[in-house]
Amino acid sequence: MDIISQKVYQMYSKYPFPSPHVGGKRLAELADLLNMFCIEMEFDLSGRSVLDAGTGTGHRLIEAAAAHPDCRFLAIDFSEVSLGIARANALKRDIRNVEFLQCDIVESTSSLGVFDVVLVMGVLHHLSDPSRGLAHLVGNLSDNGILLLYVYGKIGAAERMRRKQMISMLVGERMDFDLGIDFVKELGFDSFEYGWNIGADDQLTLDSLIVDAYLHVNEHLYTFDDILDLLRSSGLVGFAIYGITSGTKGVLLDMDLCCPSMPKSEAIRRRYKALSVADKYRFADLFYKPNGYTIVAFKGGGLNQFDPSTRIQRNLVML
Ligand SMILES: C[S@@+](CC[C@H](N)C(=O)[O-])C[C@H]1O[C@@H](n2cnc3c(N)ncnc32)[C@H](O)[C@@H]1O
């Protein structure tokens, strides 16, 4: 394991994400995303195989597995501590359609096999080499498969980065997580943006969220153009941004509509319409200042199964 991966591994072993608490809050975000996707795209998930890469303590995946008892889920993570909590959570919820396995995404995932759906939610941006990790996971996607990805946004991260830098200056060179957690609480930084905002009702969960948001040892931040660069070298043929997170809100994007909440004249509408899809995304970056992107990406066969009139087709960028 490389040095950056070792640091990330040690961090999540001490502060498993999203919660070290077995039987804690039920987190429905992933189940909701899959449901929305299936309804909107008329995609039938029944009987499909799903890989969740970087499942953490499994709180989100377990709710997705509960909602789709006829799907087979494989959930991987390199942290045995997180996987232990995830297994205990699954047992407590009597979830029988998930298998948990230790695996380092940066090293290799080829032995895991091929899946209809690959989920990589909040993980790629913490890898020592996100392109390498993504290329591995694309190798696990069937030709008709669907990859769902959540990565951090750069433009919307400015305030969190400002706070993170202040904490880092106070903690100093040798990362002391416990001291950093105390400083975050003392400075009142423990209010969260989208993704961390799970309403922690116990101190250990709050500490894990604080570490992930303000003391993380490795994170990459993305703009639309950074996403384009990342996906270009991955073996995928096309992608669409399904939605973004902006502040504490989730927004579903439709690139045919010019930022619905922006006041606009006919002249602005006309000029917006003439932009390429990529430029519309660049415009949305500046308007919404995303702190995260949910991306749906495809290999060769994945695209043809969807109705050409869907929002995803309007949002599509070919690689
Ligand atoms: C922010 S958590 C996301 C957890 C979960 N996907 C969610 O959305 O709640 C990131 C997870 O990625 C895992 N991870 C980081 N680098 C990894 C690697 N190289 N191989 C496998 N898992 C990794 C960490 O252990 C951690 O559990």
mmCIF file of C-alpha atoms and ligand atoms in Angstrom:
data_model
loop_
_atom_site.group_PDB
_atom_site.id
_atom_site.type_symbol
_atom_site.label_atom_id
_atom_site.label_comp_id
_atom_site.label_asym_id
_atom_site.label_seq_id
_atom_site.Cartn_x
_atom_site.Cartn_y
_atom_site.Cartn_z
ATOM 1 C CA MET A 1 0.000 0.000 0.000
ATOM 2 C CA ASP A 2 1.387 3.479 -0.861
ATOM 3 C CA ILE A 3 1.938 6.100 1.852
ATOM 4 C CA ILE A 4 -1.185 8.173 1.087
ATOM 5 C CA SER A 5 -3.387 5.047 1.098
ATOM 6 C CA GLN A 6 -1.834 4.007 4.423
ATOM 7 C CA LYS A 7 -2.753 7.370 5.973
ATOM 8 C CA VAL A 8 -6.330 7.145 4.623
ATOM 9 C CA TYR A 9 -6.589 3.554 5.882
ATOM 10 C CA GLN A 10 -5.421 4.504 9.387
ATOM 11 C CA MET A 11 -7.798 7.466 9.494
ATOM 12 C CA TYR A 12 -10.882 5.389 8.570
ATOM 13 C CA SER A 13 -9.810 2.578 10.916
ATOM 14 C CA LYS A 14 -9.953 5.050 13.813
ATOM 15 C CA TYR A 15 -12.925 7.071 12.529
ATOM 16 C CA PRO A 16 -15.096 4.728 10.398
ATOM 17 C CA PHE A 17 -17.498 6.548 8.075
ATOM 18 C CA PRO A 18 -20.342 7.405 8.216
ATOM 19 C CA SER A 19 -20.728 5.985 11.736
ATOM 20 C CA PRO A 20 -19.010 3.516 14.053
ATOM 21 C CA HIS A 21 -22.413 2.941 15.653
ATOM 22 C CA VAL A 22 -23.972 -0.481 14.946
ATOM 23 C CA GLY A 23 -27.689 0.031 14.500
ATOM 24 C CA GLY A 24 -27.375 3.810 14.288
ATOM 25 C CA LYS A 25 -29.520 6.069 12.112
ATOM 26 C CA ARG A 26 -30.906 4.543 8.912
ATOM 27 C CA LEU A 27 -29.391 6.516 6.022
ATOM 28 C CA ALA A 28 -31.664 6.402 2.982
ATOM 29 C CA GLU A 29 -29.742 8.647 0.519
ATOM 30 C CA LEU A 30 -28.353 5.811 -1.604
ATOM 31 C CA ALA A 31 -31.628 3.858 -1.607
ATOM 32 C CA ASP A 32 -33.427 7.070 -2.633
ATOM 33 C CA LEU A 33 -30.931 7.760 -5.430
ATOM 34 C CA LEU A 34 -31.341 4.230 -6.832
ATOM 35 C CA ASN A 35 -35.130 4.505 -6.621
ATOM 36 C CA MET A 36 -35.145 7.873 -8.388
ATOM 37 C CA PHE A 37 -32.807 6.598 -11.067
ATOM 38 C CA CYS A 38 -34.908 3.466 -11.678
ATOM 39 C CA ILE A 39 -38.172 5.419 -11.895
ATOM 40 C CA GLU A 40 -36.805 8.182 -14.113
ATOM 41 C CA MET A 41 -34.837 5.911 -16.455
ATOM 42 C CA GLU A 42 -37.369 3.045 -16.377
ATOM 43 C CA PHE A 43 -34.442 0.883 -15.311
ATOM 44 C CA ASP A 44 -35.390 -2.436 -13.731
ATOM 45 C CA LEU A 45 -32.955 -3.259 -10.944
ATOM 46 C CA SER A 46 -34.551 -6.604 -10.041
ATOM 47 C CA GLY A 47 -32.207 -9.545 -10.239
ATOM 48 C CA ARG A 48 -29.180 -7.321 -10.977
ATOM 49 C CA SER A 49 -25.745 -7.506 -9.396
ATOM 50 C CA VAL A 50 -24.405 -4.390 -7.666
ATOM 51 C CA LEU A 51 -20.859 -3.599 -6.503
ATOM 52 C CA ASP A 52 -20.497 -0.908 -3.827
ATOM 53 C CA ALA A 53 -16.870 0.193 -3.869
ATOM 54 C CA GLY A 54 -15.767 1.878 -0.620
ATOM 55 C CA THR A 55 -18.888 1.016 1.333
ATOM 56 C CA GLY A 56 -17.501 2.235 4.678
ATOM 57 C CA THR A 57 -19.685 1.129 7.586
ATOM 58 C CA GLY A 58 -22.392 0.166 5.090
ATOM 59 C CA HIS A 59 -25.148 2.310 6.609
ATOM 60 C CA ARG A 60 -26.204 3.629 3.196
ATOM 61 C CA LEU A 61 -25.740 0.410 1.225
ATOM 62 C CA ILE A 62 -27.714 -1.658 3.743
ATOM 63 C CA GLU A 63 -30.786 0.553 3.215
ATOM 64 C CA ALA A 64 -30.382 0.116 -0.569
ATOM 65 C CA ALA A 65 -30.083 -3.656 -0.114
ATOM 66 C CA ALA A 66 -33.189 -3.678 2.108
ATOM 67 C CA ALA A 67 -35.119 -1.855 -0.630
ATOM 68 C CA HIS A 68 -33.972 -4.363 -3.303
ATOM 69 C CA PRO A 69 -34.069 -7.825 -1.700
ATOM 70 C CA ASP A 70 -33.869 -9.559 -5.092
ATOM 71 C CA CYS A 71 -30.543 -7.897 -6.018
ATOM 72 C CA ARG A 72 -27.155 -9.322 -5.130
ATOM 73 C CA PHE A 73 -24.805 -6.748 -3.557
ATOM 74 C CA LEU A 74 -21.074 -7.015 -3.036
ATOM 75 C CA ALA A 75 -19.721 -4.293 -0.749
ATOM 76 C CA ILE A 76 -15.975 -3.739 -0.574
ATOM 77 C CA ASP A 77 -13.711 -1.506 1.485
ATOM 78 C CA PHE A 78 -10.056 -1.695 2.497
ATOM 79 C CA SER A 79 -10.877 -0.961 6.150
ATOM 80 C CA GLU A 80 -11.553 -4.169 8.093
ATOM 81 C CA VAL A 81 -12.817 -2.021 10.992
ATOM 82 C CA SER A 82 -15.472 -0.415 8.758
ATOM 83 C CA LEU A 83 -16.391 -3.789 7.256
ATOM 84 C CA GLY A 84 -16.793 -5.291 10.745
ATOM 85 C CA ILE A 85 -19.309 -2.568 11.625
ATOM 86 C CA ALA A 86 -21.034 -3.013 8.255
ATOM 87 C CA ARG A 87 -21.390 -6.794 8.779
ATOM 88 C CA ALA A 88 -22.814 -6.233 12.268
ATOM 89 C CA ASN A 89 -25.229 -3.639 10.871
ATOM 90 C CA ALA A 90 -26.411 -6.031 8.156
ATOM 91 C CA LEU A 91 -26.904 -8.789 10.714
ATOM 92 C CA LYS A 92 -28.862 -6.481 13.014
ATOM 93 C CA ARG A 93 -31.136 -5.472 10.094
ATOM 94 C CA ASP A 94 -31.412 -9.119 8.956
ATOM 95 C CA ILE A 95 -30.079 -8.190 5.497
ATOM 96 C CA ARG A 96 -29.028 -11.315 3.617
ATOM 97 C CA ASN A 97 -28.336 -10.076 0.077
ATOM 98 C CA VAL A 98 -25.017 -8.298 0.784
ATOM 99 C CA GLU A 99 -21.582 -9.841 0.953
ATOM 100 C CA PHE A 100 -18.757 -7.770 2.460
ATOM 101 C CA LEU A 101 -15.186 -8.185 1.317
ATOM 102 C CA GLN A 102 -11.890 -6.456 2.029
ATOM 103 C CA CYS A 103 -10.319 -5.055 -1.136
ATOM 104 C CA ASP A 104 -8.022 -2.148 -2.016
ATOM 105 C CA ILE A 105 -9.453 -0.338 -5.044
ATOM 106 C CA VAL A 106 -6.095 1.210 -5.969
ATOM 107 C CA GLU A 107 -4.317 -2.167 -5.989
ATOM 108 C CA SER A 108 -6.721 -4.356 -7.995
ATOM 109 C CA THR A 109 -10.405 -5.263 -8.222
ATOM 110 C CA SER A 110 -10.151 -7.752 -11.093
ATOM 111 C CA SER A 111 -10.910 -10.806 -8.930
ATOM 112 C CA LEU A 112 -14.346 -9.401 -7.940
ATOM 113 C CA GLY A 113 -15.970 -10.157 -11.310
ATOM 114 C CA VAL A 114 -18.396 -8.155 -13.433
ATOM 115 C CA PHE A 115 -21.511 -6.275 -12.232
ATOM 116 C CA ASP A 116 -24.595 -4.611 -13.739
ATOM 117 C CA VAL A 117 -24.232 -1.597 -11.465
ATOM 118 C CA VAL A 118 -21.098 -0.198 -9.831
ATOM 119 C CA LEU A 119 -21.486 2.401 -7.049
ATOM 120 C CA VAL A 120 -18.536 4.579 -6.018
ATOM 121 C CA MET A 121 -20.025 7.100 -3.629
ATOM 122 C CA GLY A 122 -17.682 9.508 -1.886
ATOM 123 C CA VAL A 123 -14.646 7.296 -2.396
ATOM 124 C CA LEU A 124 -12.706 8.117 -5.564
ATOM 125 C CA HIS A 125 -11.711 11.570 -4.288
ATOM 126 C CA HIS A 126 -9.929 9.933 -1.328
ATOM 127 C CA LEU A 127 -7.810 7.521 -3.366
ATOM 128 C CA SER A 128 -4.088 8.095 -3.790
ATOM 129 C CA ASP A 129 -4.660 7.615 -7.536
ATOM 130 C CA PRO A 130 -8.326 8.254 -8.508
ATOM 131 C CA SER A 131 -7.751 7.530 -12.237
ATOM 132 C CA ARG A 132 -6.193 4.157 -11.495
ATOM 133 C CA GLY A 133 -8.990 3.269 -9.039
ATOM 134 C CA LEU A 134 -11.658 4.297 -11.530
ATOM 135 C CA ALA A 135 -10.047 2.311 -14.362
ATOM 136 C CA HIS A 136 -10.058 -0.769 -12.096
ATOM 137 C CA LEU A 137 -13.766 -0.344 -11.290
ATOM 138 C CA VAL A 138 -14.705 0.250 -14.941
ATOM 139 C CA GLY A 139 -13.184 -3.201 -15.478
ATOM 140 C CA ASN A 140 -15.869 -4.549 -13.080
ATOM 141 C CA LEU A 141 -18.707 -3.012 -15.109
ATOM 142 C CA SER A 142 -20.580 -5.157 -17.630
ATOM 143 C CA ASP A 143 -20.812 -3.746 -21.159
ATOM 144 C CA ASN A 144 -24.457 -2.727 -20.509
ATOM 145 C CA GLY A 145 -23.626 -1.636 -16.993
ATOM 146 C CA ILE A 146 -24.199 1.618 -15.134
ATOM 147 C CA LEU A 147 -21.654 3.364 -12.972
ATOM 148 C CA LEU A 148 -22.865 5.808 -10.320
ATOM 149 C CA LEU A 149 -20.243 8.072 -8.865
ATOM 150 C CA TYR A 150 -20.247 10.818 -6.233
ATOM 151 C CA VAL A 151 -17.242 13.142 -6.120
ATOM 152 C CA TYR A 152 -16.527 16.389 -4.278
ATOM 153 C CA GLY A 153 -17.022 19.710 -6.020
ATOM 154 C CA LYS A 154 -14.211 22.258 -5.892
ATOM 155 C CA ILE A 155 -16.125 25.519 -6.260
ATOM 156 C CA GLY A 156 -18.565 24.773 -3.444
ATOM 157 C CA ALA A 157 -15.828 23.544 -1.115
ATOM 158 C CA ALA A 158 -14.250 26.969 -0.551
ATOM 159 C CA GLU A 159 -15.788 27.622 2.877
ATOM 160 C CA ARG A 160 -15.065 24.091 4.140
ATOM 161 C CA MET A 161 -11.469 24.378 2.841
ATOM 162 C CA ARG A 162 -11.043 27.733 4.629
ATOM 163 C CA ARG A 163 -12.125 26.136 7.894
ATOM 164 C CA LYS A 164 -10.063 23.011 7.232
ATOM 165 C CA GLN A 165 -6.957 25.134 6.697
ATOM 166 C CA MET A 166 -7.529 27.047 9.940
ATOM 167 C CA ILE A 167 -7.818 23.772 11.874
ATOM 168 C CA SER A 168 -4.726 22.404 10.143
ATOM 169 C CA MET A 169 -2.711 25.490 11.158
ATOM 170 C CA LEU A 170 -3.794 25.096 14.780
ATOM 171 C CA VAL A 171 -3.167 21.334 14.925
ATOM 172 C CA GLY A 172 0.223 21.587 13.228
ATOM 173 C CA GLU A 173 2.346 19.139 11.236
ATOM 174 C CA ARG A 174 1.737 15.960 13.250
ATOM 175 C CA MET A 175 -1.934 15.220 12.661
ATOM 176 C CA ASP A 176 -3.652 14.783 16.036
ATOM 177 C CA PHE A 177 -7.267 13.935 15.162
ATOM 178 C CA ASP A 178 -8.587 14.181 18.729
ATOM 179 C CA LEU A 179 -7.145 17.669 19.153
ATOM 180 C CA GLY A 180 -8.505 18.670 15.729
ATOM 181 C CA ILE A 181 -11.990 17.403 16.691
ATOM 182 C CA ASP A 182 -11.879 19.531 19.868
ATOM 183 C CA PHE A 183 -10.877 22.627 17.861
ATOM 184 C CA VAL A 184 -13.622 22.046 15.270
ATOM 185 C CA LYS A 185 -16.219 21.837 18.063
ATOM 186 C CA GLU A 186 -14.788 24.848 19.913
ATOM 187 C CA LEU A 187 -14.852 27.004 16.774
ATOM 188 C CA GLY A 188 -18.406 25.885 15.978
ATOM 189 C CA PHE A 189 -17.433 24.344 12.609
ATOM 190 C CA ASP A 190 -19.445 21.185 13.261
ATOM 191 C CA SER A 191 -22.361 22.253 11.098
ATOM 192 C CA PHE A 192 -22.269 20.362 7.850
ATOM 193 C CA GLU A 193 -22.898 20.643 4.143
ATOM 194 C CA TYR A 194 -24.703 18.006 2.144
ATOM 195 C CA GLY A 195 -23.376 14.475 2.606
ATOM 196 C CA TRP A 196 -22.137 14.855 6.174
ATOM 197 C CA ASN A 197 -25.426 16.317 7.290
ATOM 198 C CA ILE A 198 -26.891 13.142 8.813
ATOM 199 C CA GLY A 199 -27.941 14.647 12.152
ATOM 200 C CA ALA A 200 -25.516 12.630 14.291
ATOM 201 C CA ASP A 201 -27.111 11.763 17.596
ATOM 202 C CA ASP A 202 -24.016 10.321 19.298
ATOM 203 C CA GLN A 203 -20.529 11.759 19.883
ATOM 204 C CA LEU A 204 -18.563 9.020 18.071
ATOM 205 C CA THR A 205 -20.604 9.500 14.895
ATOM 206 C CA LEU A 206 -20.144 13.269 15.133
ATOM 207 C CA ASP A 207 -16.370 12.741 15.529
ATOM 208 C CA SER A 208 -16.245 10.536 12.400
ATOM 209 C CA LEU A 209 -18.145 13.182 10.415
ATOM 210 C CA ILE A 210 -15.833 15.947 11.686
ATOM 211 C CA VAL A 211 -12.726 13.987 10.700
ATOM 212 C CA ASP A 212 -14.131 13.258 7.237
ATOM 213 C CA ALA A 213 -15.108 16.887 6.616
ATOM 214 C CA TYR A 214 -12.341 18.895 8.305
ATOM 215 C CA LEU A 215 -9.360 16.655 9.068
ATOM 216 C CA HIS A 216 -9.174 14.346 6.066
ATOM 217 C CA VAL A 217 -5.648 13.360 5.087
ATOM 218 C CA ASN A 218 -6.355 13.082 1.352
ATOM 219 C CA GLU A 219 -9.070 14.638 -0.763
ATOM 220 C CA HIS A 220 -9.289 15.705 -4.406
ATOM 221 C CA LEU A 221 -11.820 18.338 -5.452
ATOM 222 C CA TYR A 222 -13.387 18.542 -8.904
ATOM 223 C CA THR A 223 -14.897 21.029 -11.328
ATOM 224 C CA PHE A 224 -16.802 19.865 -14.400
ATOM 225 C CA ASP A 225 -13.546 20.038 -16.422
ATOM 226 C CA ASP A 226 -11.671 17.983 -13.811
ATOM 227 C CA ILE A 227 -14.433 15.350 -14.048
ATOM 228 C CA LEU A 228 -14.064 15.357 -17.825
ATOM 229 C CA ASP A 229 -10.296 14.738 -17.471
ATOM 230 C CA LEU A 230 -10.820 11.995 -14.890
ATOM 231 C CA LEU A 231 -13.413 10.129 -16.956
ATOM 232 C CA ARG A 232 -11.604 10.538 -20.286
ATOM 233 C CA SER A 233 -8.887 8.075 -19.322
ATOM 234 C CA SER A 234 -11.213 5.550 -17.661
ATOM 235 C CA GLY A 235 -12.517 3.304 -20.448
ATOM 236 C CA LEU A 236 -16.045 4.787 -20.191
ATOM 237 C CA VAL A 237 -17.700 6.135 -23.348
ATOM 238 C CA GLY A 238 -20.131 8.708 -21.961
ATOM 239 C CA PHE A 239 -21.480 10.301 -18.802
ATOM 240 C CA ALA A 240 -24.106 12.688 -17.516
ATOM 241 C CA ILE A 241 -24.220 14.692 -14.332
ATOM 242 C CA TYR A 242 -27.341 13.363 -12.667
ATOM 243 C CA GLY A 243 -27.420 15.914 -9.887
ATOM 244 C CA ILE A 244 -25.307 18.183 -7.768
ATOM 245 C CA THR A 245 -25.187 19.131 -4.135
ATOM 246 C CA SER A 246 -25.055 22.825 -3.444
ATOM 247 C CA GLY A 247 -24.842 23.972 0.179
ATOM 248 C CA THR A 248 -27.189 21.618 2.019
ATOM 249 C CA LYS A 249 -29.468 21.034 -0.992
ATOM 250 C CA GLY A 250 -29.572 18.430 -3.749
ATOM 251 C CA VAL A 251 -30.390 19.657 -7.274
ATOM 252 C CA LEU A 252 -31.336 17.485 -10.258
ATOM 253 C CA LEU A 253 -29.798 19.011 -13.387
ATOM 254 C CA ASP A 254 -31.479 19.274 -16.778
ATOM 255 C CA MET A 255 -29.097 20.960 -19.194
ATOM 256 C CA ASP A 256 -31.973 22.020 -21.460
ATOM 257 C CA LEU A 257 -33.192 24.308 -18.678
ATOM 258 C CA CYS A 258 -31.076 27.321 -17.845
ATOM 259 C CA CYS A 259 -30.581 27.224 -14.032
ATOM 260 C CA PRO A 260 -34.328 27.340 -13.132
ATOM 261 C CA SER A 261 -33.922 29.646 -10.141
ATOM 262 C CA MET A 262 -31.984 32.312 -12.119
ATOM 263 C CA PRO A 263 -33.985 35.328 -13.383
ATOM 264 C CA LYS A 264 -33.542 35.501 -17.169
ATOM 265 C CA SER A 265 -34.631 37.360 -20.260
ATOM 266 C CA GLU A 266 -35.378 35.843 -23.651
ATOM 267 C CA ALA A 267 -31.893 36.964 -24.844
ATOM 268 C CA ILE A 268 -30.187 35.035 -22.005
ATOM 269 C CA ARG A 269 -32.332 31.971 -22.688
ATOM 270 C CA ARG A 270 -31.451 32.062 -26.406
ATOM 271 C CA ARG A 271 -27.715 32.427 -25.749
ATOM 272 C CA TYR A 272 -27.756 29.699 -23.090
ATOM 273 C CA LYS A 273 -29.506 27.357 -25.518
ATOM 274 C CA ALA A 274 -26.744 27.881 -28.085
ATOM 275 C CA LEU A 275 -24.046 26.674 -25.650
ATOM 276 C CA SER A 276 -22.615 23.150 -25.935
ATOM 277 C CA VAL A 277 -23.637 20.700 -23.174
ATOM 278 C CA ALA A 278 -20.099 20.971 -21.743
ATOM 279 C CA ASP A 279 -20.369 24.771 -21.592
ATOM 280 C CA LYS A 280 -23.809 24.466 -19.965
ATOM 281 C CA TYR A 281 -22.156 22.383 -17.237
ATOM 282 C CA ARG A 282 -19.412 25.029 -16.871
ATOM 283 C CA PHE A 283 -22.167 27.650 -16.535
ATOM 284 C CA ALA A 284 -23.961 25.525 -13.913
ATOM 285 C CA ASP A 285 -20.646 25.177 -12.008
ATOM 286 C CA LEU A 286 -20.444 28.958 -11.716
ATOM 287 C CA PHE A 287 -24.119 29.390 -10.876
ATOM 288 C CA TYR A 288 -24.628 26.569 -8.368
ATOM 289 C CA LYS A 289 -21.066 26.304 -6.912
ATOM 290 C CA PRO A 290 -21.449 22.527 -6.377
ATOM 291 C CA ASN A 291 -19.848 20.853 -3.376
ATOM 292 C CA GLY A 292 -20.535 17.464 -4.964
ATOM 293 C CA TYR A 293 -21.555 15.792 -8.234
ATOM 294 C CA THR A 294 -23.555 12.611 -8.746
ATOM 295 C CA ILE A 295 -22.497 11.208 -12.091
ATOM 296 C CA VAL A 296 -23.945 8.394 -14.150
ATOM 297 C CA ALA A 297 -21.511 6.873 -16.634
ATOM 298 C CA PHE A 298 -21.647 4.155 -19.261
ATOM 299 C CA LYS A 299 -19.586 1.786 -21.309
ATOM 300 C CA GLY A 300 -20.429 1.071 -24.962
ATOM 301 C CA GLY A 301 -23.688 -0.841 -24.501
ATOM 302 C CA GLY A 302 -24.995 1.047 -21.476
ATOM 303 C CA LEU A 303 -26.413 4.000 -23.354
ATOM 304 C CA ASN A 304 -28.631 2.283 -25.872
ATOM 305 C CA GLN A 305 -31.009 0.855 -23.281
ATOM 306 C CA PHE A 306 -32.446 4.288 -22.393
ATOM 307 C CA ASP A 307 -35.180 6.304 -24.082
ATOM 308 C CA PRO A 308 -33.553 9.136 -26.108
ATOM 309 C CA SER A 309 -36.029 11.648 -24.628
ATOM 310 C CA THR A 310 -34.802 11.246 -21.039
ATOM 311 C CA ARG A 311 -33.029 13.952 -19.027
ATOM 312 C CA ILE A 312 -29.867 11.828 -18.929
ATOM 313 C CA GLN A 313 -29.669 11.850 -22.723
ATOM 314 C CA ARG A 314 -30.029 15.657 -22.688
ATOM 315 C CA ASN A 315 -27.218 15.848 -20.125
ATOM 316 C CA LEU A 316 -24.950 13.402 -21.942
ATOM 317 C CA VAL A 317 -21.299 14.112 -22.710
ATOM 318 C CA MET A 318 -19.510 11.614 -24.937
ATOM 319 C CA LEU A 319 -15.895 10.885 -24.034
HETATM 320 C C1 LIG B 1 -16.279 8.809 2.784
HETATM 321 S S1 LIG B 1 -16.308 7.077 2.976
HETATM 322 C C2 LIG B 1 -17.712 6.643 1.951
HETATM 323 C C3 LIG B 1 -18.532 5.497 2.525
HETATM 324 C C4 LIG B 1 -19.824 5.173 1.770
HETATM 325 N N1 LIG B 1 -19.600 4.960 0.352
HETATM 326 C C5 LIG B 1 -20.880 6.251 1.977
HETATM 327 O O1 LIG B 1 -21.213 6.937 1.008
HETATM 328 O O2 LIG B 1 -21.378 6.373 3.089
HETATM 329 C C6 LIG B 1 -14.935 6.513 1.988
HETATM 330 C C7 LIG B 1 -14.645 5.023 2.154
HETATM 331 O O3 LIG B 1 -13.685 4.633 1.144
HETATM 332 C C8 LIG B 1 -12.814 3.673 1.699
HETATM 333 N N2 LIG B 1 -11.563 3.672 0.920
HETATM 334 C C9 LIG B 1 -10.672 4.676 0.785
HETATM 335 N N3 LIG B 1 -9.639 4.285 0.015
HETATM 336 C C10 LIG B 1 -9.885 2.998 -0.344
HETATM 337 C C11 LIG B 1 -9.176 2.046 -1.135
HETATM 338 N N4 LIG B 1 -8.014 2.326 -1.685
HETATM 339 N N5 LIG B 1 -9.737 0.832 -1.308
HETATM 340 C C12 LIG B 1 -10.939 0.522 -0.731
HETATM 341 N N6 LIG B 1 -11.634 1.373 0.039
HETATM 342 C C13 LIG B 1 -11.113 2.605 0.223
HETATM 343 C C14 LIG B 1 -12.615 4.144 3.128
HETATM 344 O O4 LIG B 1 -12.162 3.120 3.986
HETATM 345 C C15 LIG B 1 -14.009 4.667 3.484
HETATM 346 O O5 LIG B 1 -14.763 3.680 4.135
#
